[in-house]
Structures are given as C-alpha cells and as structure tokens.
mmCIF file of C-alpha atoms in Angstrom:
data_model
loop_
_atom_site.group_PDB
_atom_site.id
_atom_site.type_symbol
_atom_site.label_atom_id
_atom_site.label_comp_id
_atom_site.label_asym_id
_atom_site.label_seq_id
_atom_site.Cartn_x
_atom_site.Cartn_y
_atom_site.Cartn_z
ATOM 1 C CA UNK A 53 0.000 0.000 0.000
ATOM 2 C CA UNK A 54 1.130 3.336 -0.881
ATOM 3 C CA UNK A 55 0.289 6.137 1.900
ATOM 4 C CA UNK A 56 0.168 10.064 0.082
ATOM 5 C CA UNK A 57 2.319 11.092 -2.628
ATOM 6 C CA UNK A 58 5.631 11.020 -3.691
ATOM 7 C CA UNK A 59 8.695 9.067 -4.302
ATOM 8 C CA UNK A 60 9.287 5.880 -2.277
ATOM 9 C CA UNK A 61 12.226 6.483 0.057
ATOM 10 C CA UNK A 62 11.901 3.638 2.780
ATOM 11 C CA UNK A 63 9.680 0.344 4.112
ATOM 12 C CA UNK A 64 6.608 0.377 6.388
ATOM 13 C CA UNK A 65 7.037 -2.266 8.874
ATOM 14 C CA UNK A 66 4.320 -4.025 7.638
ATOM 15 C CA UNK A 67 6.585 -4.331 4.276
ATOM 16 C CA UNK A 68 4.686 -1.139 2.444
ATOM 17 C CA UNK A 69 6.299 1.271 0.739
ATOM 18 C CA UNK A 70 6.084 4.597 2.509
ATOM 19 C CA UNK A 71 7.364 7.932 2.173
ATOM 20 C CA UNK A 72 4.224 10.326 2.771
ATOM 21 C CA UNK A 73 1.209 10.172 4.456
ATOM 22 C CA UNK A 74 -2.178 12.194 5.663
ATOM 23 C CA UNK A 75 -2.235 12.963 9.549
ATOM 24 C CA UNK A 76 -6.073 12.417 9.339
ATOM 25 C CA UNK A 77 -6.359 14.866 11.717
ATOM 26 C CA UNK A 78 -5.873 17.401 9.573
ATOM 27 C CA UNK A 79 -5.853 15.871 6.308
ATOM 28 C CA UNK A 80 -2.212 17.215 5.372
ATOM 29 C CA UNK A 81 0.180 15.247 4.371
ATOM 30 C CA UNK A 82 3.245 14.784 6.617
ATOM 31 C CA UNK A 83 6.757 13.068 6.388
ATOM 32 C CA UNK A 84 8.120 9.746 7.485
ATOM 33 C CA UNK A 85 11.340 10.474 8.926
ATOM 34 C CA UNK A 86 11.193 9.155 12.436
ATOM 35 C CA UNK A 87 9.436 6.584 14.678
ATOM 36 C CA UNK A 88 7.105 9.154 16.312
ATOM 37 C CA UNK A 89 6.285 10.200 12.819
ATOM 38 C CA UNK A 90 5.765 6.253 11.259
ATOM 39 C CA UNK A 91 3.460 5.643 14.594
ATOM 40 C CA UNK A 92 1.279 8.820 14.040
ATOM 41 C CA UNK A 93 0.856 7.348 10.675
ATOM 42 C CA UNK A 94 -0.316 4.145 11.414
ATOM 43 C CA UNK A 95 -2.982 4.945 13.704
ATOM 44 C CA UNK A 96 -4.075 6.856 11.355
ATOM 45 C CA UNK A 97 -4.423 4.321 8.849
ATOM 46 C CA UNK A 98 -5.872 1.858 11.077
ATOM 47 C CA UNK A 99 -8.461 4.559 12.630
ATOM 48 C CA UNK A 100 -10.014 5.435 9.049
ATOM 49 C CA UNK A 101 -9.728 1.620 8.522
ATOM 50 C CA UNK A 102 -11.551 1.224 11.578
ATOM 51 C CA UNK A 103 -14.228 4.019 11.023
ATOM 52 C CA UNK A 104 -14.516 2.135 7.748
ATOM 53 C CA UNK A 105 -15.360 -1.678 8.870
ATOM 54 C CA UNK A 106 -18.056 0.280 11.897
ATOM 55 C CA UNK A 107 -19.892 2.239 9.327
ATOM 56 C CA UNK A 108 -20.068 -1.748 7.499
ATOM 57 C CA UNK A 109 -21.656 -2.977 10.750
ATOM 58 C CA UNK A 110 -18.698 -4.692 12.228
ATOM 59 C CA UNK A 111 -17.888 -4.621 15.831
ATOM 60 C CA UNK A 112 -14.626 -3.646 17.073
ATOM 61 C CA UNK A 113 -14.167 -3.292 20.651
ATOM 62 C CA UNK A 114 -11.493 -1.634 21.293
ATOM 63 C CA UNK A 115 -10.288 0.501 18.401
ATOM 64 C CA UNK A 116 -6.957 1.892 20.150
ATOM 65 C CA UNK A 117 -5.506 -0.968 20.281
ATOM 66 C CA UNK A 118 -6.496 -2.464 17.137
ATOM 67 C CA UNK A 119 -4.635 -2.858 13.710
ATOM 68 C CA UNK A 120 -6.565 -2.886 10.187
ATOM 69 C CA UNK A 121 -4.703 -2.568 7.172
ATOM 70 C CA UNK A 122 -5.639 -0.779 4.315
ATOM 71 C CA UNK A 123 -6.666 -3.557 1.849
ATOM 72 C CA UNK A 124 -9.039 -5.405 4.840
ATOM 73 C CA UNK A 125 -12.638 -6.251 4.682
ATOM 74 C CA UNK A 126 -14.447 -7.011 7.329
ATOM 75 C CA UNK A 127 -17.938 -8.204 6.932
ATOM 76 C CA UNK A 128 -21.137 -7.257 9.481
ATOM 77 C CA UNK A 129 -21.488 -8.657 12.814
ATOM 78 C CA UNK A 130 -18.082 -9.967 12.668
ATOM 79 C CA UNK A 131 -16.391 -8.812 16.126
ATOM 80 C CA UNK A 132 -12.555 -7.323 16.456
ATOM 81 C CA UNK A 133 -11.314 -7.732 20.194
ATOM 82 C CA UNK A 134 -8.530 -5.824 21.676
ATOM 83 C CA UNK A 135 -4.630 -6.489 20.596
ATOM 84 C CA UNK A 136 -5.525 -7.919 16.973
ATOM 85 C CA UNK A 137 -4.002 -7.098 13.586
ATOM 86 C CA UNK A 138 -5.211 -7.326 10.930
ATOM 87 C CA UNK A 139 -3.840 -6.594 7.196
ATOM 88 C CA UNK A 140 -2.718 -7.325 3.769
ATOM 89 C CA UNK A 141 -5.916 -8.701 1.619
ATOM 90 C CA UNK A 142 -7.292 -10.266 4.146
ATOM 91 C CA UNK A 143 -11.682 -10.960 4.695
ATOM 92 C CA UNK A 144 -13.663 -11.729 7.823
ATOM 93 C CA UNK A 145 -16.995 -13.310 7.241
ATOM 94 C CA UNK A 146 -20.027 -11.897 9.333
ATOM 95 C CA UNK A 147 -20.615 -13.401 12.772
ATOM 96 C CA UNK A 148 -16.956 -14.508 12.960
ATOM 97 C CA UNK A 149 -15.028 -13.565 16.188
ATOM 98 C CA UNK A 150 -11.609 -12.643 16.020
ATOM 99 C CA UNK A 151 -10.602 -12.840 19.750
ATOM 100 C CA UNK A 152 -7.424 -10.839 21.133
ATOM 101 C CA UNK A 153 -3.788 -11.787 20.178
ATOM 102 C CA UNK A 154 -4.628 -12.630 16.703
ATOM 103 C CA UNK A 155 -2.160 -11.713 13.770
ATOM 104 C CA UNK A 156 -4.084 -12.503 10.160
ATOM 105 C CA UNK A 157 -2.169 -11.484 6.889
ATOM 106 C CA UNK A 158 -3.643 -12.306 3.832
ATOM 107 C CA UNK A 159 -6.151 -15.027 4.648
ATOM 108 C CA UNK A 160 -9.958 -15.228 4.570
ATOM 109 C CA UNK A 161 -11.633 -16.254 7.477
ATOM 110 C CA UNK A 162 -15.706 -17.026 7.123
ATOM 111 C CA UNK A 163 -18.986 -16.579 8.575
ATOM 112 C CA UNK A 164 -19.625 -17.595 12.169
ATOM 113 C CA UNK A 165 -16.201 -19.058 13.029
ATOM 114 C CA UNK A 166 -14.131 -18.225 16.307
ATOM 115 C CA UNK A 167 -10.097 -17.653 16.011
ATOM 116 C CA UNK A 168 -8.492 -17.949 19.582
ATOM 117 C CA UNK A 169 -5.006 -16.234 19.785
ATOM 118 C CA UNK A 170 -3.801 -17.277 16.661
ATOM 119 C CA UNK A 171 -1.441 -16.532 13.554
ATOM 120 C CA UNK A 172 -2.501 -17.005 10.422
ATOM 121 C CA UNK A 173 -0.860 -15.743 6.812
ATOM 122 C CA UNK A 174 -1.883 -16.776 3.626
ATOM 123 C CA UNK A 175 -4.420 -18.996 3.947
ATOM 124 C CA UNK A 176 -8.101 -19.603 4.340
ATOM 125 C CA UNK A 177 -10.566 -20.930 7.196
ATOM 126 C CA UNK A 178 -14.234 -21.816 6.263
ATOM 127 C CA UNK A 179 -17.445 -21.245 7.824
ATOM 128 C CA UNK A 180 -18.205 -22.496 12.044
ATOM 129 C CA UNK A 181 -14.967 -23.537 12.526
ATOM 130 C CA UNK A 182 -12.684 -23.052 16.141
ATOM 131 C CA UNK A 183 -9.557 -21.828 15.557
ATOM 132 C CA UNK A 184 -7.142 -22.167 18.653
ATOM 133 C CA UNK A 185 -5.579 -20.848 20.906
ATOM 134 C CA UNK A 186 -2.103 -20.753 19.449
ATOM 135 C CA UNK A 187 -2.585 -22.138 15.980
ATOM 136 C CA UNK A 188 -0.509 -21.468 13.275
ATOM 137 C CA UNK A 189 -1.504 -21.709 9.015
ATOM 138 C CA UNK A 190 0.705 -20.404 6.617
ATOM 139 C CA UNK A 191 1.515 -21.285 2.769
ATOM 140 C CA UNK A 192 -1.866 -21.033 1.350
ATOM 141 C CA UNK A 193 -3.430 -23.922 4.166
ATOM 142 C CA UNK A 194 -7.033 -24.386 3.243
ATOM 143 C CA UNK A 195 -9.642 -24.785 6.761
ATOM 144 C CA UNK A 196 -12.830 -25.884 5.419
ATOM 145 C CA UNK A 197 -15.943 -25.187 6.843
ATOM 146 C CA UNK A 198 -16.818 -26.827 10.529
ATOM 147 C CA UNK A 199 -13.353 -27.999 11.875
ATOM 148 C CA UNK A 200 -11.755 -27.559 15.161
ATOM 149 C CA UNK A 201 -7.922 -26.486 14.958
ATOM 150 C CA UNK A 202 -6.670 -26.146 18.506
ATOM 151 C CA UNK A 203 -3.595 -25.468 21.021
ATOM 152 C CA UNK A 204 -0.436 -25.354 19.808
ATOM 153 C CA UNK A 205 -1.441 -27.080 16.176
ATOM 154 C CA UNK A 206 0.758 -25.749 13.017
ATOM 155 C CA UNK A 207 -0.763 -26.426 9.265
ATOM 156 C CA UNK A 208 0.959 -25.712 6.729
ATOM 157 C CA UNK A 209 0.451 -26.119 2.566
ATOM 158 C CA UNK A 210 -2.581 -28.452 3.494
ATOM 159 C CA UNK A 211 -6.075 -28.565 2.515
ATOM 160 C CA UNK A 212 -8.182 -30.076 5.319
ATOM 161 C CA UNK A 213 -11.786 -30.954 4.321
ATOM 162 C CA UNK A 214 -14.933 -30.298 6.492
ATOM 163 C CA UNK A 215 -15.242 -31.431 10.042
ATOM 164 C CA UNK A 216 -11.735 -32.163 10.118
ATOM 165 C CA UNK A 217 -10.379 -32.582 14.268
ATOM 166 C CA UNK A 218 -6.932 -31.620 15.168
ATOM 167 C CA UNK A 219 -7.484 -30.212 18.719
ATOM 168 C CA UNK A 220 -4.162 -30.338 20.019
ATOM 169 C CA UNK A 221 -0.076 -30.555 19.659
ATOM 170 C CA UNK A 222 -0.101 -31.579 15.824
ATOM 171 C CA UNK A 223 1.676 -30.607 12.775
ATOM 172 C CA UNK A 224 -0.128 -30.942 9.503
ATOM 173 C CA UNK A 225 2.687 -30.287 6.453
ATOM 174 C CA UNK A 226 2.319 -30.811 2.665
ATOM 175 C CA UNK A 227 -1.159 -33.126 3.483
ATOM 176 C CA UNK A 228 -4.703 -33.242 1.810
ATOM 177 C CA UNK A 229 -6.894 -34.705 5.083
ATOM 178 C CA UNK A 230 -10.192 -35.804 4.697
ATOM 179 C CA UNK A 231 -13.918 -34.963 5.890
ATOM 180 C CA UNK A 232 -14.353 -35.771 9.781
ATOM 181 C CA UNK A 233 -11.266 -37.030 9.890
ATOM 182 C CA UNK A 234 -9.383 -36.532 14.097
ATOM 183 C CA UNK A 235 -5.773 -36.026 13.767
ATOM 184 C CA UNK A 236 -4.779 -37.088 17.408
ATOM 185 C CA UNK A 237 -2.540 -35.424 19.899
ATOM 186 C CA UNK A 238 0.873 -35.115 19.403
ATOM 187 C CA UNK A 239 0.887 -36.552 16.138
ATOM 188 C CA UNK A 240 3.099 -35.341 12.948
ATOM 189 C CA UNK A 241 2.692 -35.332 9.039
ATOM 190 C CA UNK A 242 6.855 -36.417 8.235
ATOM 191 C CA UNK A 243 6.512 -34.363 4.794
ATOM 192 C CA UNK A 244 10.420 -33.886 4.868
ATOM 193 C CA UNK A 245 13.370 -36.047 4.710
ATOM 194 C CA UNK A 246 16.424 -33.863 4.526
ATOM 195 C CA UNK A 247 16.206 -33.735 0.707
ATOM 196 C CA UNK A 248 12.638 -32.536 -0.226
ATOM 197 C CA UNK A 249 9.251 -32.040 1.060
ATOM 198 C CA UNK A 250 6.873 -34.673 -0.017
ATOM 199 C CA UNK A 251 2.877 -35.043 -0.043
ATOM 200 C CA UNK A 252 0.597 -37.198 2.720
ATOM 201 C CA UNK A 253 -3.064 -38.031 1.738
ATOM 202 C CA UNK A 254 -5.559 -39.008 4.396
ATOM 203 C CA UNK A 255 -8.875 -39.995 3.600
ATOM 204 C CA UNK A 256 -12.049 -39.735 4.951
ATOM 205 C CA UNK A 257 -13.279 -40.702 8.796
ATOM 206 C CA UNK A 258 -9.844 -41.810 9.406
ATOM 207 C CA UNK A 259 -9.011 -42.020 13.465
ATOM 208 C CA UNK A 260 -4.963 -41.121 13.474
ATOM 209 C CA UNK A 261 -4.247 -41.925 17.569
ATOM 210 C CA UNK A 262 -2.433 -39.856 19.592
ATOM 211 C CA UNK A 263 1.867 -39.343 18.552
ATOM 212 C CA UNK A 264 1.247 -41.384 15.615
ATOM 213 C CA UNK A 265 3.986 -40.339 13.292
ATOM 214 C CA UNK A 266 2.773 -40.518 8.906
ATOM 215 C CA UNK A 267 5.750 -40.488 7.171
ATOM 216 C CA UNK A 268 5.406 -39.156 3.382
ATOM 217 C CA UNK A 269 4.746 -39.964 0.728
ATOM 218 C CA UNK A 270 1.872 -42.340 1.852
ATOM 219 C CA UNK A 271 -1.926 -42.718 1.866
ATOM 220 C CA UNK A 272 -4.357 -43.132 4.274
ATOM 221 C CA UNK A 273 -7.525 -44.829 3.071
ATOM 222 C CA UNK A 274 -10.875 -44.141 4.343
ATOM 223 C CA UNK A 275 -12.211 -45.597 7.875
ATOM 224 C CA UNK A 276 -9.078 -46.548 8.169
ATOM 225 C CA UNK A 277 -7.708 -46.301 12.233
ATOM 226 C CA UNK A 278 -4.246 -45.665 13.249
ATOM 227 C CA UNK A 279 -3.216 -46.498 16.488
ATOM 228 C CA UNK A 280 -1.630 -44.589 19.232
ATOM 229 C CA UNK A 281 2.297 -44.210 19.023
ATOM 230 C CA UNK A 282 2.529 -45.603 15.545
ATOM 231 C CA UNK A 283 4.800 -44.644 12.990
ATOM 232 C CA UNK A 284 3.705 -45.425 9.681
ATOM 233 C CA UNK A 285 5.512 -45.626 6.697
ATOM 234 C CA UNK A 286 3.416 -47.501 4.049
ATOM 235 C CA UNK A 287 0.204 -46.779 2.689
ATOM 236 C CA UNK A 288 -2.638 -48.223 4.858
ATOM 237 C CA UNK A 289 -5.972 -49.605 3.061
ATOM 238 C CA UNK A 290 -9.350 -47.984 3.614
ATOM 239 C CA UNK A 291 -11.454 -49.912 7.113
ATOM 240 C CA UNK A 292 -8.460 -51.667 8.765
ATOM 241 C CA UNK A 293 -6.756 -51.005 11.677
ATOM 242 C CA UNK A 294 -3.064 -50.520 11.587
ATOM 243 C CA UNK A 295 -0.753 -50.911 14.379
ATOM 244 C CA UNK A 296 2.865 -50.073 13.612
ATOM 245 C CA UNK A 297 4.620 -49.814 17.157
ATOM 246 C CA UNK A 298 7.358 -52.173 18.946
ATOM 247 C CA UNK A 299 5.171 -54.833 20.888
ATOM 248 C CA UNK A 300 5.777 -54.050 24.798
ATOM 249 C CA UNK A 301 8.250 -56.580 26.879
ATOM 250 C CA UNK A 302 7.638 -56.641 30.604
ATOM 251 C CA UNK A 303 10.567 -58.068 32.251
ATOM 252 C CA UNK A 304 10.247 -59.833 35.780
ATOM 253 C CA UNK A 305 13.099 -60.500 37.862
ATOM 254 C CA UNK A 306 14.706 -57.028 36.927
ATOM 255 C CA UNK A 307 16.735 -54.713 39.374
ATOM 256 C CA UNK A 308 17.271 -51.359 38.246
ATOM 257 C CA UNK A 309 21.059 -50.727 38.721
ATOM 258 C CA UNK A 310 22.273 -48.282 41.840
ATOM 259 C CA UNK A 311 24.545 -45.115 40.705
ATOM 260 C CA UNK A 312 28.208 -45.410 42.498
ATOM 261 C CA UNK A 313 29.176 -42.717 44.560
#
C-alpha cells in the first residue's frame, strides 16, 4: 500500500512502501522520517480503517488498540477484540469472532467461526470452525468449513476438508486430510526427509491416535484407524486397523542398577 504522494524512500514495517502520508487529523500530508512520525501514521491508517469496517456494521471493541490494514474487509457482525491485527488482503466473514492476540495477513476467514489467539498468513478458514488458541496456518493452508484447529497445532500447505479434528499438539505439512477425519494429539505429518518435502493423503473418517507419526509420501484410506504411538511408513488400506509400534516386553526379575558414589 502506498500512503500520500511522492517518491518511495523507505519500508513500512508491515513491508509497504512509505514515504508520505495524511495525519487524518488534519488531512495534510506529513513526512516519514522518524518513529514518532511512522506511529502517528499508522494509527491513522488503522483509525479510518476502523471508522470504515463500523460504518459496514462490524464490531470492534477496542479501536486503540487495534490494527486494520488498508486492503481489509471485514464483513457485518463480525467482532474485532482488543490487541488484533489485521492486514494485507485479508476478509472476515459476518458473525466470525476474532478474539485478542490474533495476527491474520492475507487469509480469509468465514462466517460464524471463532479464532483464539492465533497466527494465520496466507491462507483460508471456512465457515463455524474453532480456531485455537495458538494455531498457526501459513503457505496457502485451506480450513474448510466446521473444523476444530486447537492449542499449539501448526498447518501448513494443506487442505483439510470439512469437520476435520486436530485439537491439540499436531503438525499438519504438505497433506490433503479428509472430511471428519481426528488427527490425534501429538501426532506429525513427516513431509520432509532432509532432501525434499513430499505429499501425505488421508482420507475420509480416518481415526490417526495420539503421537502417531505418517511419514510421506503415503496414503491413508478411508475408515481406516491408526493407532496410538505408531509410525507409519506404508500406505494403509481404507477400514483396517493398523498398528505399527514395537510390541511391549515386561521383564520380571529385573533390578534397576544403583549409581556409584
């Protein structure tokens, strides 16, 4: 985005190009030459933005400390809370919630979804989905409509279909994961081996237990259910189980060893 007129001299530190820009106070245009000067401009910015998305029937609940970027849209009845930015060309459906500590670049978000405390650049969420807290999408990661994305869950270059699970401690890379498919705790998509990133395809109503490990490039069939702690590194068929863990060994008799002084 391009703020006044003018040659470019310098960056924005949201990566625009920036040499001049209107006070809004007094609608005269004003020089970027110091910090004081860049801050005065961006609150600015975000204020009109602000007016903007409120005259559009939006909510935003605390507009001082609130980012929107030039290029945003943001639909009515969605709701802005405190300490959010928001920028690049980035949507927010109507009814959508888009609670405090949220950073959103470039993504659409739709209708009547939550986001928790959550990043998310270049990529898209659907409709009634939970996003959160501390999720991360990035790399053009599609969120179809109705999934649940929790705590600490990363996704990235992945398509997940509708009513997709992953509530907690996953990573999702490189991966096309089918509808109502849960994507268990701890559990990782292996989409690189040192050399190159490769692709992992789940299908549909697939149960993938808790730390299971999917190294790529494999398949997942439908129904299929992966249990807890496995690491899998072939394709599994659609409506089996698969179990691909070390059997446990109990050993009697044992004495664990003292430490010498």
């Amino acid at each position: 985005m391009r703020f006044g007129k003018g040659n470019i001299v310098m960056r924005g530190i949201y990566g625009e190009d920036v040499k001049s820009a209107l006070s809004f106070e007094n609608e005269e245009t004003v020089s970027v030459e110091d910090n004081l000067t860049v801050e005065k401009v961006y609150k600015g910015i975000s204020k009109r933005n602000i007016k903007k998305a409120l005259q559009n029937g939006a909510i935003i609940i605390d507009s001082s400390n609130t980012y929107i970027g030039d290029d945003v849209v943001i639909e009515k009845g969605a709701k802005i809370y405190p300490n959010v930015t928001i920028y690049g060309r980035t949507t927010i459906g109507s009814g959508t919630n888009i609670e405090s500590g949220c950073y959103i670049r470039d993504s659409k978000i739709g209708k009547n979804s939550t986001v928790i405390m959550s990043r998310i650049e270049d990529s898209e969420v659907g409709n009634s989905c939970r996003v959160g807290p501390f999720a991360y999408f990035r790399n053009k990661s599609v969120i179809k409509d109705e999934c649940r994305i929790g705590d600490f869950v990363e996704i990235k270059n992945s398509t997940l279909e509708k009513g997709v699970k992953a509530a907690h401690l996953a990573y999702i890379g490189d991966a096309s994961v089918g509808e109502e498919t849960n994507v268990g705790c701890g559990s990782i998509f292996v989409n690189y081996n040192g050399v190159i990133k490769q692709h992992t395809t789940v299908g549909k109503n697939v149960f993938i237990g808790s730390n299971s490990n999917l190294i790529a490039p494999i398949t997942v069939g439908d129904n299929a259910y992966i249990a807890a702690g496995s690491t899998v590194t072939d394709d599994v068929p659609g409506d089996v189980l698969c179990i691909a863990r070390e059997r446990q060994v109990v050993k009697t008799n044992w004495k664990r060893q003292k430490k010498e002084n």
